[in-house]
Amino acid sequence: MNELQNQDRELAINERAPAPVRLAPFVDVHQNQDGYLVLADLPGVTRSDIAIRLEDNELTVEATRPGRSLGGTEVPPKQYRRQFRVPEGIDATRVDARYESGVLRVTLPKAEAKKPRLIEVQ
Amino acid sequence: MYNHWNDIERTWAAMEALRRGMNQAFSGSESGETPRFGRLIQAAAARTPAVDIFEVEDAYLVTADLPGFKREDVELKFANDQLLISATRAAATPEGYQAVMEERGALQLSKALGFAAKIDAEHIEAKLSDGVLEVRIPKHPEAKPRQIPIHIG
């Protein structure tokens, strides 16, 4: 019963909240011999509200930013999303992401050149 | 009211960016090189960051999206009953890298904000966190709404 009431309250809150605005953040991509550096302007988000995925050579960056309602002025929540096709040969295990001063930095290192492998003769 | 002005400023900035972009496309970049095909033509004019203004009973709150700005990139002044904000972020390719795609570019905020209520300038506070500047501008005590007691005669 209590749980039901709580659910009702949550629903009421959700109904009142304005729909999030979908935005594509501004992004820079740089490269050097070691790999790629992706910078995205994501002001006002919390680290834990950023999701980065690298799947089938597609890099997806998503982040949510809470809205604000104060003194009759309402700023709706924002949903940032950007997707890129990245070149082959990225070492997915060494992808690194940092968030500082409202800017997300993702480094995508190139995989080490495949080393010649000695094949043992059985 | 402020938002309206913001729109005009943005439209102006966009027109300026377009004009410079066209100039660059036809006469080569400022360094004299012909822009490479497939490379984004950099808008020389900076974009204006988004600014929101809130008013509560005892204060105004001004927020500005300033991603990648350091404290020293932002200047705040209160003079002649106006809050002056100026902040600049230059476009830059990090050392040792070559640009593949550049959209973030330069950001420039230059704004003078006036307020309807008298301001307590001594107690204006500002902080910059996660790329958002937040300035709290308290109203002067005499500007705050005051409850007036009614005496029964």
mmCIF file of C-alpha atoms in Angstrom:
data_model
loop_
_atom_site.group_PDB
_atom_site.id
_atom_site.type_symbol
_atom_site.label_atom_id
_atom_site.label_comp_id
_atom_site.label_asym_id
_atom_site.label_seq_id
_atom_site.Cartn_x
_atom_site.Cartn_y
_atom_site.Cartn_z
ATOM 1 C CA MET A 1 0.000 0.000 0.000
ATOM 2 C CA ASN A 2 2.759 2.336 1.011
ATOM 3 C CA GLU A 3 4.649 1.365 -2.083
ATOM 4 C CA LEU A 4 1.662 2.191 -4.250
ATOM 5 C CA GLN A 5 1.380 5.614 -2.720
ATOM 6 C CA ASN A 6 5.041 6.232 -3.340
ATOM 7 C CA GLN A 7 4.604 5.193 -6.951
ATOM 8 C CA ASP A 8 1.712 7.592 -7.302
ATOM 9 C CA ARG A 9 3.786 10.400 -5.928
ATOM 10 C CA GLU A 10 6.629 9.622 -8.320
ATOM 11 C CA LEU A 11 4.239 9.610 -11.253
ATOM 12 C CA ALA A 12 2.841 12.977 -10.234
ATOM 13 C CA ILE A 13 6.353 14.422 -10.084
ATOM 14 C CA ASN A 14 7.235 12.987 -13.479
ATOM 15 C CA GLU A 15 4.140 14.441 -15.052
ATOM 16 C CA ARG A 16 4.960 17.896 -13.837
ATOM 17 C CA ALA A 17 8.573 17.830 -14.940
ATOM 18 C CA PRO A 18 9.187 19.428 -18.352
ATOM 19 C CA ALA A 19 10.434 17.182 -21.154
ATOM 20 C CA PRO A 20 14.217 17.221 -21.595
ATOM 21 C CA VAL A 21 15.687 19.214 -24.448
ATOM 22 C CA ARG A 22 17.790 17.029 -26.756
ATOM 23 C CA LEU A 23 21.065 18.597 -27.725
ATOM 24 C CA ALA A 24 24.126 17.585 -29.710
ATOM 25 C CA PRO A 25 27.149 18.888 -27.816
ATOM 26 C CA PHE A 26 29.935 20.695 -29.681
ATOM 27 C CA VAL A 27 32.836 18.313 -30.221
ATOM 28 C CA ASP A 28 36.484 18.528 -31.312
ATOM 29 C CA VAL A 29 38.408 15.516 -32.580
ATOM 30 C CA HIS A 30 42.214 15.595 -32.702
ATOM 31 C CA GLN A 31 44.714 12.941 -33.645
ATOM 32 C CA ASN A 32 48.375 12.077 -33.316
ATOM 33 C CA GLN A 33 50.429 8.928 -33.930
ATOM 34 C CA ASP A 34 49.169 7.348 -30.689
ATOM 35 C CA GLY A 35 45.461 7.799 -31.269
ATOM 36 C CA TYR A 36 42.532 10.166 -31.088
ATOM 37 C CA LEU A 37 41.418 12.755 -28.559
ATOM 38 C CA VAL A 38 37.721 13.678 -28.438
ATOM 39 C CA LEU A 39 36.663 16.798 -26.525
ATOM 40 C CA ALA A 40 33.009 17.579 -25.837
ATOM 41 C CA ASP A 41 31.518 20.651 -24.158
ATOM 42 C CA LEU A 42 29.163 19.286 -21.486
ATOM 43 C CA PRO A 43 28.632 22.077 -18.969
ATOM 44 C CA GLY A 44 26.752 21.411 -15.752
ATOM 45 C CA VAL A 45 26.636 17.640 -15.782
ATOM 46 C CA THR A 46 27.701 15.219 -13.054
ATOM 47 C CA ARG A 47 30.399 12.657 -13.824
ATOM 48 C CA SER A 48 28.015 9.799 -13.005
ATOM 49 C CA ASP A 49 25.453 11.155 -15.500
ATOM 50 C CA ILE A 50 27.835 10.673 -18.434
ATOM 51 C CA ALA A 51 27.749 7.415 -20.386
ATOM 52 C CA ILE A 52 30.387 6.532 -22.975
ATOM 53 C CA ARG A 53 30.131 3.429 -25.140
ATOM 54 C CA LEU A 54 32.424 2.012 -27.797
ATOM 55 C CA GLU A 55 30.640 -0.702 -29.719
ATOM 56 C CA ASP A 56 31.238 -1.979 -33.265
ATOM 57 C CA ASN A 57 33.531 0.966 -33.979
ATOM 58 C CA GLU A 58 30.857 3.406 -32.856
ATOM 59 C CA LEU A 59 31.533 5.819 -30.061
ATOM 60 C CA THR A 60 28.459 7.117 -28.257
ATOM 61 C CA VAL A 61 28.567 9.908 -25.699
ATOM 62 C CA GLU A 62 25.452 10.616 -23.677
ATOM 63 C CA ALA A 63 24.871 12.876 -20.689
ATOM 64 C CA THR A 64 21.919 14.272 -18.804
ATOM 65 C CA ARG A 65 21.772 17.634 -17.131
ATOM 66 C CA PRO A 66 19.096 18.432 -14.585
ATOM 67 C CA GLY A 67 16.749 21.322 -15.189
ATOM 68 C CA ARG A 68 16.121 24.160 -12.810
ATOM 69 C CA SER A 69 12.980 25.913 -11.719
ATOM 70 C CA LEU A 70 13.416 29.002 -9.638
ATOM 71 C CA GLY A 71 11.270 32.054 -8.995
ATOM 72 C CA GLY A 72 8.975 31.315 -11.913
ATOM 73 C CA THR A 73 11.767 30.829 -14.443
ATOM 74 C CA GLU A 74 12.052 27.299 -15.714
ATOM 75 C CA VAL A 75 15.071 25.833 -17.474
ATOM 76 C CA PRO A 76 14.213 22.340 -18.783
ATOM 77 C CA PRO A 77 16.590 19.395 -18.302
ATOM 78 C CA LYS A 78 18.973 18.673 -21.150
ATOM 79 C CA GLN A 79 19.922 15.441 -22.807
ATOM 80 C CA TYR A 80 23.218 15.537 -24.681
ATOM 81 C CA ARG A 81 23.960 12.849 -27.244
ATOM 82 C CA ARG A 82 26.569 12.382 -29.941
ATOM 83 C CA GLN A 83 27.628 9.374 -31.964
ATOM 84 C CA PHE A 84 30.688 8.853 -34.144
ATOM 85 C CA ARG A 85 32.088 6.110 -36.309
ATOM 86 C CA VAL A 86 35.696 5.652 -35.230
ATOM 87 C CA PRO A 87 38.431 4.148 -37.413
ATOM 88 C CA GLU A 88 39.374 0.482 -37.035
ATOM 89 C CA GLY A 89 42.288 -0.369 -34.801
ATOM 90 C CA ILE A 90 41.292 1.372 -31.581
ATOM 91 C CA ASP A 91 42.324 -0.478 -28.458
ATOM 92 C CA ALA A 92 38.982 -0.499 -26.658
ATOM 93 C CA THR A 93 40.562 -1.761 -23.432
ATOM 94 C CA ARG A 94 42.650 1.380 -23.069
ATOM 95 C CA VAL A 95 39.982 3.995 -23.835
ATOM 96 C CA ASP A 96 40.107 6.633 -21.131
ATOM 97 C CA ALA A 97 37.630 9.385 -20.242
ATOM 98 C CA ARG A 98 37.937 12.359 -17.928
ATOM 99 C CA TYR A 99 35.515 15.145 -17.082
ATOM 100 C CA GLU A 100 36.832 18.467 -15.907
ATOM 101 C CA SER A 101 35.503 22.051 -15.925
ATOM 102 C CA GLY A 102 32.521 21.043 -18.034
ATOM 103 C CA VAL A 103 34.587 19.393 -20.773
ATOM 104 C CA LEU A 104 34.703 15.648 -21.442
ATOM 105 C CA ARG A 105 38.024 14.272 -22.770
ATOM 106 C CA VAL A 106 38.001 10.813 -24.295
ATOM 107 C CA THR A 107 41.296 9.321 -25.480
ATOM 108 C CA LEU A 108 41.113 6.475 -27.976
ATOM 109 C CA PRO A 109 44.564 4.876 -28.292
ATOM 110 C CA LYS A 110 45.465 3.021 -31.439
ATOM 111 C CA ALA A 111 46.149 -0.670 -30.901
ATOM 112 C CA GLU A 112 49.827 -1.631 -30.842
ATOM 113 C CA ALA A 113 50.879 -2.931 -34.245
ATOM 114 C CA LYS A 114 50.327 -6.627 -34.339
ATOM 115 C CA LYS A 115 53.589 -8.160 -33.322
ATOM 116 C CA PRO A 116 55.020 -11.000 -35.390
ATOM 117 C CA ARG A 117 54.092 -14.224 -33.731
ATOM 118 C CA LEU A 118 56.259 -17.294 -33.618
ATOM 119 C CA ILE A 119 54.326 -20.352 -34.499
ATOM 120 C CA GLU A 120 55.560 -23.473 -32.883
ATOM 121 C CA VAL A 121 55.850 -26.552 -35.005
ATOM 122 C CA GLN A 122 54.156 -29.396 -33.209
ATOM 123 C CA MET B 1 13.476 40.832 -21.399
ATOM 124 C CA TYR B 2 17.114 39.769 -21.054
ATOM 125 C CA ASN B 3 16.495 36.643 -23.080
ATOM 126 C CA HIS B 4 15.190 38.788 -25.887
ATOM 127 C CA TRP B 5 18.437 40.732 -26.042
ATOM 128 C CA ASN B 6 20.365 37.517 -25.864
ATOM 129 C CA ASP B 7 18.589 36.323 -29.010
ATOM 130 C CA ILE B 8 19.458 39.490 -30.881
ATOM 131 C CA GLU B 9 23.085 39.168 -29.834
ATOM 132 C CA ARG B 10 23.172 35.559 -30.958
ATOM 133 C CA THR B 11 21.621 36.370 -34.301
ATOM 134 C CA TRP B 12 24.179 39.092 -34.791
ATOM 135 C CA ALA B 13 27.029 36.747 -33.845
ATOM 136 C CA ALA B 14 25.719 34.116 -36.248
ATOM 137 C CA MET B 15 25.550 36.635 -39.098
ATOM 138 C CA GLU B 16 29.068 37.771 -38.346
ATOM 139 C CA ALA B 17 30.296 34.161 -38.307
ATOM 140 C CA LEU B 18 28.633 33.516 -41.643
ATOM 141 C CA ARG B 19 30.126 36.635 -43.186
ATOM 142 C CA ARG B 20 33.642 35.733 -42.030
ATOM 143 C CA GLY B 21 33.151 32.127 -43.080
ATOM 144 C CA MET B 22 32.185 33.233 -46.585
ATOM 145 C CA ASN B 23 35.146 35.560 -46.767
ATOM 146 C CA GLN B 24 37.431 32.724 -45.759
ATOM 147 C CA ALA B 25 35.871 30.311 -48.225
ATOM 148 C CA PHE B 26 36.467 32.678 -51.123
ATOM 149 C CA SER B 27 39.734 34.322 -50.221
ATOM 150 C CA GLY B 28 41.460 31.534 -48.275
ATOM 151 C CA SER B 29 42.008 31.416 -44.541
ATOM 152 C CA GLU B 30 43.588 34.237 -42.616
ATOM 153 C CA SER B 31 46.987 32.547 -42.816
ATOM 154 C CA GLY B 32 46.732 32.777 -46.612
ATOM 155 C CA GLU B 33 46.169 29.059 -47.154
ATOM 156 C CA THR B 34 43.242 27.734 -49.108
ATOM 157 C CA PRO B 35 40.983 25.867 -46.685
ATOM 158 C CA ARG B 36 41.309 22.129 -47.184
ATOM 159 C CA PHE B 37 38.366 20.332 -48.648
ATOM 160 C CA GLY B 38 36.563 18.298 -46.027
ATOM 161 C CA ARG B 39 37.767 20.509 -43.221
ATOM 162 C CA LEU B 40 35.222 22.537 -41.370
ATOM 163 C CA ILE B 41 35.627 26.223 -42.115
ATOM 164 C CA GLN B 42 36.259 27.768 -38.750
ATOM 165 C CA ALA B 43 33.886 30.576 -37.873
ATOM 166 C CA ALA B 44 36.210 33.354 -36.837
ATOM 167 C CA ALA B 45 33.554 34.981 -34.700
ATOM 168 C CA ALA B 46 33.083 33.464 -31.282
ATOM 169 C CA ARG B 47 29.799 31.988 -30.133
ATOM 170 C CA THR B 48 28.002 33.510 -27.159
ATOM 171 C CA PRO B 49 27.484 31.145 -24.229
ATOM 172 C CA ALA B 50 23.961 30.561 -22.909
ATOM 173 C CA VAL B 51 22.943 32.744 -19.961
ATOM 174 C CA ASP B 52 19.961 32.201 -17.657
ATOM 175 C CA ILE B 53 18.597 34.741 -15.189
ATOM 176 C CA PHE B 54 16.407 33.858 -12.222
ATOM 177 C CA GLU B 55 14.776 36.135 -9.694
ATOM 178 C CA VAL B 56 13.807 35.021 -6.213
ATOM 179 C CA GLU B 57 12.514 37.078 -3.325
ATOM 180 C CA ASP B 58 15.863 38.266 -1.992
ATOM 181 C CA ALA B 59 18.238 37.872 -4.933
ATOM 182 C CA TYR B 60 18.904 37.433 -8.624
ATOM 183 C CA LEU B 61 20.788 34.432 -9.901
ATOM 184 C CA VAL B 62 22.713 34.564 -13.156
ATOM 185 C CA THR B 63 24.155 31.391 -14.654
ATOM 186 C CA ALA B 64 26.317 31.043 -17.751
ATOM 187 C CA ASP B 65 27.572 27.906 -19.504
ATOM 188 C CA LEU B 66 31.343 28.299 -19.626
ATOM 189 C CA PRO B 67 32.822 24.863 -20.405
ATOM 190 C CA GLY B 68 36.596 24.731 -20.347
ATOM 191 C CA PHE B 69 36.965 28.168 -18.778
ATOM 192 C CA LYS B 70 39.416 28.713 -15.948
ATOM 193 C CA ARG B 71 38.806 31.188 -13.166
ATOM 194 C CA GLU B 72 41.205 33.669 -14.724
ATOM 195 C CA ASP B 73 39.257 33.591 -18.010
ATOM 196 C CA VAL B 74 36.243 35.193 -16.328
ATOM 197 C CA GLU B 75 35.948 38.790 -15.153
ATOM 198 C CA LEU B 76 33.060 40.077 -13.054
ATOM 199 C CA LYS B 77 32.458 43.692 -12.109
ATOM 200 C CA PHE B 78 29.611 45.608 -10.585
ATOM 201 C CA ALA B 79 29.558 49.233 -11.635
ATOM 202 C CA ASN B 80 26.845 51.831 -12.231
ATOM 203 C CA ASP B 81 24.174 49.421 -10.977
ATOM 204 C CA GLN B 82 25.150 46.893 -13.627
ATOM 205 C CA LEU B 83 26.789 43.509 -13.437
ATOM 206 C CA LEU B 84 29.456 43.233 -16.104
ATOM 207 C CA ILE B 85 30.490 39.749 -17.155
ATOM 208 C CA SER B 86 33.283 39.194 -19.603
ATOM 209 C CA ALA B 87 34.711 35.785 -20.366
ATOM 210 C CA THR B 88 36.696 34.427 -23.297
ATOM 211 C CA ARG B 89 37.796 30.956 -24.353
ATOM 212 C CA ALA B 90 40.019 30.735 -27.397
ATOM 213 C CA ALA B 91 39.815 27.925 -29.921
ATOM 214 C CA ALA B 92 42.863 25.692 -29.581
ATOM 215 C CA THR B 93 44.265 22.444 -30.886
ATOM 216 C CA PRO B 94 46.072 20.654 -28.035
ATOM 217 C CA GLU B 95 49.870 20.484 -28.245
ATOM 218 C CA GLY B 96 51.077 17.536 -30.295
ATOM 219 C CA TYR B 97 47.758 16.908 -31.992
ATOM 220 C CA GLN B 98 46.337 17.559 -35.422
ATOM 221 C CA ALA B 99 42.723 18.695 -35.741
ATOM 222 C CA VAL B 100 40.324 16.262 -37.410
ATOM 223 C CA MET B 101 37.143 18.133 -36.554
ATOM 224 C CA GLU B 102 36.696 21.408 -34.688
ATOM 225 C CA GLU B 103 33.282 22.577 -33.586
ATOM 226 C CA ARG B 104 33.859 23.840 -30.066
ATOM 227 C CA GLY B 105 35.669 26.933 -31.246
ATOM 228 C CA ALA B 106 35.911 30.202 -29.399
ATOM 229 C CA LEU B 107 33.376 31.349 -26.849
ATOM 230 C CA GLN B 108 32.975 34.932 -25.826
ATOM 231 C CA LEU B 109 30.628 36.414 -23.298
ATOM 232 C CA SER B 110 30.394 40.146 -22.817
ATOM 233 C CA LYS B 111 27.328 41.325 -21.013
ATOM 234 C CA ALA B 112 26.069 44.188 -18.885
ATOM 235 C CA LEU B 113 23.016 43.307 -16.818
ATOM 236 C CA GLY B 114 20.837 45.838 -15.073
ATOM 237 C CA PHE B 115 18.357 44.935 -12.340
ATOM 238 C CA ALA B 116 14.988 46.361 -11.386
ATOM 239 C CA ALA B 117 15.700 46.141 -7.649
ATOM 240 C CA LYS B 118 18.473 47.912 -5.760
ATOM 241 C CA ILE B 119 21.454 45.568 -5.343
ATOM 242 C CA ASP B 120 23.569 44.798 -2.277
ATOM 243 C CA ALA B 121 26.816 44.958 -4.242
ATOM 244 C CA GLU B 122 29.003 44.053 -1.242
ATOM 245 C CA HIS B 123 27.515 40.571 -1.062
ATOM 246 C CA ILE B 124 27.592 39.430 -4.682
ATOM 247 C CA GLU B 125 29.021 35.908 -4.840
ATOM 248 C CA ALA B 126 30.243 33.893 -7.785
ATOM 249 C CA LYS B 127 31.432 30.357 -8.344
ATOM 250 C CA LEU B 128 32.563 28.356 -11.344
ATOM 251 C CA SER B 129 31.976 24.622 -11.226
ATOM 252 C CA ASP B 130 31.657 21.941 -13.925
ATOM 253 C CA GLY B 131 31.863 24.677 -16.535
ATOM 254 C CA VAL B 132 28.927 26.678 -15.182
ATOM 255 C CA LEU B 133 29.334 30.156 -13.736
ATOM 256 C CA GLU B 134 26.795 31.033 -11.086
ATOM 257 C CA VAL B 135 26.512 34.573 -9.728
ATOM 258 C CA ARG B 136 24.231 35.378 -6.815
ATOM 259 C CA ILE B 137 23.266 39.044 -6.677
ATOM 260 C CA PRO B 138 21.441 39.809 -3.426
ATOM 261 C CA LYS B 139 18.853 42.557 -3.396
ATOM 262 C CA HIS B 140 19.496 45.447 -1.052
ATOM 263 C CA PRO B 141 17.604 44.988 2.249
ATOM 264 C CA GLU B 142 15.470 48.020 1.496
ATOM 265 C CA ALA B 143 14.453 46.544 -1.848
ATOM 266 C CA LYS B 144 13.136 43.326 -0.360
ATOM 267 C CA PRO B 145 9.401 43.000 0.123
ATOM 268 C CA ARG B 146 8.525 43.921 3.665
ATOM 269 C CA GLN B 147 5.599 42.661 5.654
ATOM 270 C CA ILE B 148 3.639 45.657 6.943
ATOM 271 C CA PRO B 149 1.810 45.018 10.167
ATOM 272 C CA ILE B 150 -1.731 46.367 10.404
ATOM 273 C CA HIS B 151 -2.644 47.841 13.721
ATOM 274 C CA ILE B 152 -6.156 47.746 14.927
ATOM 275 C CA GLY B 153 -7.174 51.214 15.989
#
